[in-house]
C-alpha cells in the first residue's frame, strides 16, 4: 500500500492548461477550468472530454515510445492524485470490508483508467471501468497496457481490470453483483447537464397541465 507521506508531493500535471482555447481568434483565452464548466452547462461535455482524451492519449503514447521514466505523470486525475490514492486506500482498508480477490469494484466515468489500474496494483482482481466516451476507454486500455508491461510476465494472462464503453443513464452493463461503486465527477456532469427547454408558461392552462404534458412527453 502506498505511503501517503511519501506521495505528498506527487501531483499529476493538469493537461487542461495545455489544451488550445475553443476560439483561437479570441483576443483573450478562456481558462480551461472555465471552458470545462461551460461545456457541461452547454451540454457539450461529451465533445469536450472526447477531444481531451484524444490529446491525452497522444501524450501518453509519446511518453511510452520515448522511454519516459513515468509515462503516467501527465495523466489528469479528477480532484488530484492524492484524493484518488486516499479513496483507493479506503477501499483496501477494513472500513468497507471488501475482499480484493473477489469483490467487484465498478468505476463510473473511469476516464483514463488510472484509478482502476492503481486499485489493481493494490490487489483488487475484479475492477471494471466504464465511460461513455470511446476515446476514454481507448486511453484507459493504453494505460492498462503500460501497467501490464511493468508487472511480472506470469501476471499478464489473468489481469483483473477491464473496460467498457457505457452510458450509465442507459446502461448495458450485465446484471451482476457489485460490491463497491466509485465515482469522481460523473454525477457532477449529470447534475450540470441542462434539461430540455421547457414550454413557455401558460397562465391560462388548467392546474396540473404542465405536469401532465411532461409525463405524456408532450
mmCIF file of C-alpha atoms in Angstrom:
data_model
loop_
_atom_site.group_PDB
_atom_site.id
_atom_site.type_symbol
_atom_site.label_atom_id
_atom_site.label_comp_id
_atom_site.label_asym_id
_atom_site.label_seq_id
_atom_site.Cartn_x
_atom_site.Cartn_y
_atom_site.Cartn_z
ATOM 1 C CA UNK A 1 0.000 0.000 0.000
ATOM 2 C CA UNK A 2 1.458 3.414 -0.941
ATOM 3 C CA UNK A 3 2.632 5.630 1.883
ATOM 4 C CA UNK A 4 0.704 8.887 1.641
ATOM 5 C CA UNK A 5 3.535 10.687 3.391
ATOM 6 C CA UNK A 6 5.944 9.746 0.599
ATOM 7 C CA UNK A 7 3.396 10.753 -2.026
ATOM 8 C CA UNK A 8 2.575 14.175 -0.617
ATOM 9 C CA UNK A 9 4.398 15.902 -3.461
ATOM 10 C CA UNK A 10 3.184 13.588 -6.216
ATOM 11 C CA UNK A 11 0.705 15.595 -8.212
ATOM 12 C CA UNK A 12 -0.342 14.905 -11.799
ATOM 13 C CA UNK A 13 0.189 17.613 -14.374
ATOM 14 C CA UNK A 14 -3.080 19.286 -15.268
ATOM 15 C CA UNK A 15 -3.466 18.890 -19.002
ATOM 16 C CA UNK A 16 -6.223 21.493 -19.086
ATOM 17 C CA UNK A 17 -3.638 24.238 -19.383
ATOM 18 C CA UNK A 18 -2.153 22.575 -22.475
ATOM 19 C CA UNK A 19 -5.356 22.390 -24.484
ATOM 20 C CA UNK A 20 -5.971 25.112 -27.073
ATOM 21 C CA UNK A 21 -8.638 27.689 -26.473
ATOM 22 C CA UNK A 22 -12.021 26.992 -28.022
ATOM 23 C CA UNK A 23 -11.705 30.083 -30.238
ATOM 24 C CA UNK A 24 -8.176 30.671 -31.445
ATOM 25 C CA UNK A 25 -9.075 34.108 -32.827
ATOM 26 C CA UNK A 26 -10.242 35.487 -29.498
ATOM 27 C CA UNK A 27 -8.046 38.194 -28.085
ATOM 28 C CA UNK A 28 -8.390 36.732 -24.596
ATOM 29 C CA UNK A 29 -8.274 32.970 -23.991
ATOM 30 C CA UNK A 30 -10.836 31.393 -21.683
ATOM 31 C CA UNK A 31 -9.193 29.496 -18.789
ATOM 32 C CA UNK A 32 -9.592 25.752 -19.349
ATOM 33 C CA UNK A 33 -11.253 25.226 -15.972
ATOM 34 C CA UNK A 34 -13.938 27.693 -17.091
ATOM 35 C CA UNK A 35 -14.188 26.066 -20.519
ATOM 36 C CA UNK A 36 -14.776 22.699 -18.834
ATOM 37 C CA UNK A 37 -17.628 24.045 -16.717
ATOM 38 C CA UNK A 38 -19.155 25.887 -19.662
ATOM 39 C CA UNK A 39 -19.027 22.714 -21.735
ATOM 40 C CA UNK A 40 -21.052 20.932 -19.044
ATOM 41 C CA UNK A 41 -23.611 23.700 -18.765
ATOM 42 C CA UNK A 42 -23.897 23.801 -22.541
ATOM 43 C CA UNK A 43 -24.422 20.031 -22.771
ATOM 44 C CA UNK A 44 -21.217 19.709 -24.791
ATOM 45 C CA UNK A 45 -19.297 17.690 -22.204
ATOM 46 C CA UNK A 46 -19.082 14.580 -24.416
ATOM 47 C CA UNK A 47 -17.313 16.530 -27.144
ATOM 48 C CA UNK A 48 -15.122 18.354 -24.641
ATOM 49 C CA UNK A 49 -13.924 15.221 -22.866
ATOM 50 C CA UNK A 50 -13.603 13.294 -26.125
ATOM 51 C CA UNK A 51 -11.165 15.844 -27.542
ATOM 52 C CA UNK A 52 -9.325 15.976 -24.240
ATOM 53 C CA UNK A 53 -8.875 12.196 -24.085
ATOM 54 C CA UNK A 54 -7.604 12.119 -27.670
ATOM 55 C CA UNK A 55 -4.878 14.589 -26.787
ATOM 56 C CA UNK A 56 -4.059 12.836 -23.519
ATOM 57 C CA UNK A 57 -3.736 9.527 -25.372
ATOM 58 C CA UNK A 58 -1.269 11.091 -27.808
ATOM 59 C CA UNK A 59 0.799 12.439 -24.910
ATOM 60 C CA UNK A 60 0.833 9.068 -23.124
ATOM 61 C CA UNK A 61 1.821 7.182 -26.275
ATOM 62 C CA UNK A 62 4.604 9.665 -26.985
ATOM 63 C CA UNK A 63 5.909 9.282 -23.432
ATOM 64 C CA UNK A 64 5.754 5.486 -23.637
ATOM 65 C CA UNK A 65 7.518 5.369 -27.018
ATOM 66 C CA UNK A 66 10.238 7.759 -25.882
ATOM 67 C CA UNK A 67 11.093 5.605 -22.877
ATOM 68 C CA UNK A 68 9.922 8.155 -20.317
ATOM 69 C CA UNK A 69 10.613 7.132 -16.729
ATOM 70 C CA UNK A 70 6.939 7.757 -15.864
ATOM 71 C CA UNK A 71 4.602 7.910 -18.904
ATOM 72 C CA UNK A 72 1.666 8.267 -16.489
ATOM 73 C CA UNK A 73 2.924 11.525 -14.999
ATOM 74 C CA UNK A 74 0.810 13.690 -17.290
ATOM 75 C CA UNK A 75 -2.495 11.916 -16.668
ATOM 76 C CA UNK A 76 -5.308 14.136 -15.445
ATOM 77 C CA UNK A 77 -6.996 12.828 -12.285
ATOM 78 C CA UNK A 78 -10.208 14.479 -11.111
ATOM 79 C CA UNK A 79 -9.581 16.117 -7.694
ATOM 80 C CA UNK A 80 -5.889 15.169 -7.955
ATOM 81 C CA UNK A 81 -3.866 12.023 -7.371
ATOM 82 C CA UNK A 82 -3.694 12.463 -3.599
ATOM 83 C CA UNK A 83 -7.500 12.346 -3.322
ATOM 84 C CA UNK A 84 -7.564 9.328 -5.617
ATOM 85 C CA UNK A 85 -4.986 7.497 -3.504
ATOM 86 C CA UNK A 86 -6.941 8.197 -0.334
ATOM 87 C CA UNK A 87 -10.049 6.689 -1.976
ATOM 88 C CA UNK A 88 -8.034 3.631 -3.017
ATOM 89 C CA UNK A 89 -6.679 3.229 0.500
ATOM 90 C CA UNK A 90 -10.185 3.457 1.953
ATOM 91 C CA UNK A 91 -11.327 0.693 -0.403
ATOM 92 C CA UNK A 92 -8.420 -1.521 0.600
ATOM 93 C CA UNK A 93 -8.877 -0.897 4.332
ATOM 94 C CA UNK A 94 -11.145 -2.877 6.633
ATOM 95 C CA UNK A 95 -13.620 0.005 6.698
ATOM 96 C CA UNK A 96 -15.539 -1.215 3.621
ATOM 97 C CA UNK A 97 -14.926 -4.918 4.257
ATOM 98 C CA UNK A 98 -14.025 -5.514 0.617
ATOM 99 C CA UNK A 99 -12.196 -8.675 -0.389
ATOM 100 C CA UNK A 100 -9.583 -7.734 -3.032
ATOM 101 C CA UNK A 101 -9.550 -11.217 -4.542
ATOM 102 C CA UNK A 102 -13.319 -11.484 -5.030
ATOM 103 C CA UNK A 103 -15.048 -8.093 -4.578
ATOM 104 C CA UNK A 104 -16.187 -6.417 -7.801
ATOM 105 C CA UNK A 105 -15.359 -2.699 -7.977
ATOM 106 C CA UNK A 106 -17.135 -0.566 -10.581
ATOM 107 C CA UNK A 107 -15.647 2.824 -11.510
ATOM 108 C CA UNK A 108 -18.290 5.029 -13.144
ATOM 109 C CA UNK A 109 -16.790 7.530 -15.568
ATOM 110 C CA UNK A 110 -13.376 5.906 -15.347
ATOM 111 C CA UNK A 111 -11.780 8.348 -17.791
ATOM 112 C CA UNK A 112 -8.168 7.386 -18.381
ATOM 113 C CA UNK A 113 -8.450 4.314 -16.149
ATOM 114 C CA UNK A 114 -5.601 5.350 -13.876
ATOM 115 C CA UNK A 115 -7.553 4.722 -10.676
ATOM 116 C CA UNK A 116 -8.659 1.287 -11.896
ATOM 117 C CA UNK A 117 -5.059 0.303 -12.548
ATOM 118 C CA UNK A 118 -3.908 1.638 -9.179
ATOM 119 C CA UNK A 119 -6.640 -0.420 -7.483
ATOM 120 C CA UNK A 120 -5.473 -3.464 -9.413
ATOM 121 C CA UNK A 121 -1.873 -2.794 -8.373
ATOM 122 C CA UNK A 122 -3.084 -2.671 -4.765
ATOM 123 C CA UNK A 123 -4.520 -6.173 -5.064
ATOM 124 C CA UNK A 124 -8.072 -5.845 -6.447
ATOM 125 C CA UNK A 125 -8.646 -8.522 -9.072
ATOM 126 C CA UNK A 126 -12.080 -7.556 -10.381
ATOM 127 C CA UNK A 127 -12.110 -3.892 -11.368
ATOM 128 C CA UNK A 128 -14.462 -2.660 -14.097
ATOM 129 C CA UNK A 129 -14.108 0.813 -15.597
ATOM 130 C CA UNK A 130 -16.942 2.281 -17.674
ATOM 131 C CA UNK A 131 -17.140 5.557 -19.557
ATOM 132 C CA UNK A 132 -19.465 6.903 -22.237
ATOM 133 C CA UNK A 133 -16.505 8.141 -24.272
ATOM 134 C CA UNK A 134 -14.849 5.565 -26.542
ATOM 135 C CA UNK A 135 -11.788 7.841 -26.522
ATOM 136 C CA UNK A 136 -11.599 7.450 -22.736
ATOM 137 C CA UNK A 137 -11.778 3.664 -22.980
ATOM 138 C CA UNK A 138 -9.065 3.619 -25.652
ATOM 139 C CA UNK A 139 -6.893 5.732 -23.356
ATOM 140 C CA UNK A 140 -7.690 3.516 -20.346
ATOM 141 C CA UNK A 141 -6.670 0.422 -22.303
ATOM 142 C CA UNK A 142 -3.369 2.123 -23.185
ATOM 143 C CA UNK A 143 -2.790 2.959 -19.512
ATOM 144 C CA UNK A 144 -3.626 -0.652 -18.694
ATOM 145 C CA UNK A 145 -1.061 -1.856 -21.268
ATOM 146 C CA UNK A 146 1.596 0.221 -19.520
ATOM 147 C CA UNK A 147 0.766 -1.256 -16.116
ATOM 148 C CA UNK A 148 0.805 -4.760 -17.596
ATOM 149 C CA UNK A 149 4.230 -4.120 -19.111
ATOM 150 C CA UNK A 150 5.551 -3.256 -15.647
ATOM 151 C CA UNK A 151 4.162 -6.405 -13.997
ATOM 152 C CA UNK A 152 5.757 -9.881 -13.864
ATOM 153 C CA UNK A 153 5.017 -11.889 -17.001
ATOM 154 C CA UNK A 154 3.061 -14.536 -15.100
ATOM 155 C CA UNK A 155 0.506 -11.872 -14.098
ATOM 156 C CA UNK A 156 -0.297 -10.781 -17.667
ATOM 157 C CA UNK A 157 -2.750 -13.556 -18.571
ATOM 158 C CA UNK A 158 -5.042 -13.012 -15.565
ATOM 159 C CA UNK A 159 -5.115 -9.222 -15.438
ATOM 160 C CA UNK A 160 -8.016 -8.107 -13.272
ATOM 161 C CA UNK A 161 -9.115 -4.804 -14.814
ATOM 162 C CA UNK A 162 -11.466 -4.417 -17.765
ATOM 163 C CA UNK A 163 -13.093 -1.505 -19.579
ATOM 164 C CA UNK A 164 -16.433 -0.937 -21.275
ATOM 165 C CA UNK A 165 -17.964 1.910 -23.258
ATOM 166 C CA UNK A 166 -21.247 2.517 -21.448
ATOM 167 C CA UNK A 167 -23.670 5.341 -20.691
ATOM 168 C CA UNK A 168 -24.814 4.833 -17.115
ATOM 169 C CA UNK A 169 -28.097 6.627 -17.873
ATOM 170 C CA UNK A 170 -28.895 3.858 -20.392
ATOM 171 C CA UNK A 171 -26.531 1.182 -19.172
ATOM 172 C CA UNK A 172 -25.740 -2.057 -20.981
ATOM 173 C CA UNK A 173 -23.763 -3.485 -18.065
ATOM 174 C CA UNK A 174 -24.888 -7.093 -17.474
ATOM 175 C CA UNK A 175 -26.721 -7.658 -14.205
ATOM 176 C CA UNK A 176 -24.223 -8.810 -11.609
ATOM 177 C CA UNK A 177 -23.204 -8.300 -8.015
ATOM 178 C CA UNK A 178 -21.081 -5.192 -7.475
ATOM 179 C CA UNK A 179 -19.562 -4.660 -4.050
ATOM 180 C CA UNK A 180 -18.288 -1.090 -4.476
ATOM 181 C CA UNK A 181 -19.214 1.683 -6.918
ATOM 182 C CA UNK A 182 -16.851 4.626 -7.258
ATOM 183 C CA UNK A 183 -17.496 7.948 -8.956
ATOM 184 C CA UNK A 184 -15.448 11.117 -9.206
ATOM 185 C CA UNK A 185 -17.138 13.750 -11.295
ATOM 186 C CA UNK A 186 -19.636 11.667 -13.277
ATOM 187 C CA UNK A 187 -22.647 12.659 -11.196
ATOM 188 C CA UNK A 188 -21.394 16.251 -11.226
ATOM 189 C CA UNK A 189 -21.560 16.161 -15.001
ATOM 190 C CA UNK A 190 -25.054 14.636 -14.978
ATOM 191 C CA UNK A 191 -26.284 17.207 -12.468
ATOM 192 C CA UNK A 192 -24.877 20.082 -14.538
ATOM 193 C CA UNK A 193 -26.487 18.903 -17.784
ATOM 194 C CA UNK A 194 -29.255 21.298 -18.709
ATOM 195 C CA UNK A 195 -32.724 19.748 -19.110
ATOM 196 C CA UNK A 196 -34.670 20.302 -22.340
ATOM 197 C CA UNK A 197 -36.012 23.832 -22.740
ATOM 198 C CA UNK A 198 -39.414 23.902 -21.024
ATOM 199 C CA UNK A 199 -42.509 25.073 -22.836
ATOM 200 C CA UNK A 200 -43.457 28.741 -22.283
ATOM 201 C CA UNK A 201 -45.545 29.308 -19.191
ATOM 202 C CA UNK A 202 -49.263 29.480 -19.957
ATOM 203 C CA UNK A 203 -51.120 31.314 -17.159
ATOM 204 C CA UNK A 204 -54.482 30.143 -18.550
ATOM 205 C CA UNK A 205 -53.626 26.429 -18.545
ATOM 206 C CA UNK A 206 -55.589 24.383 -16.001
ATOM 207 C CA UNK A 207 -53.743 23.307 -12.837
ATOM 208 C CA UNK A 208 -51.532 20.297 -13.402
ATOM 209 C CA UNK A 209 -51.497 20.669 -17.191
ATOM 210 C CA UNK A 210 -47.730 21.188 -17.345
ATOM 211 C CA UNK A 211 -47.050 18.102 -15.251
ATOM 212 C CA UNK A 212 -49.461 16.012 -17.313
ATOM 213 C CA UNK A 213 -47.816 17.188 -20.528
ATOM 214 C CA UNK A 214 -44.366 16.377 -19.177
ATOM 215 C CA UNK A 215 -45.445 12.874 -18.168
ATOM 216 C CA UNK A 216 -47.014 12.357 -21.571
ATOM 217 C CA UNK A 217 -43.838 13.530 -23.261
ATOM 218 C CA UNK A 218 -45.559 16.493 -24.844
#
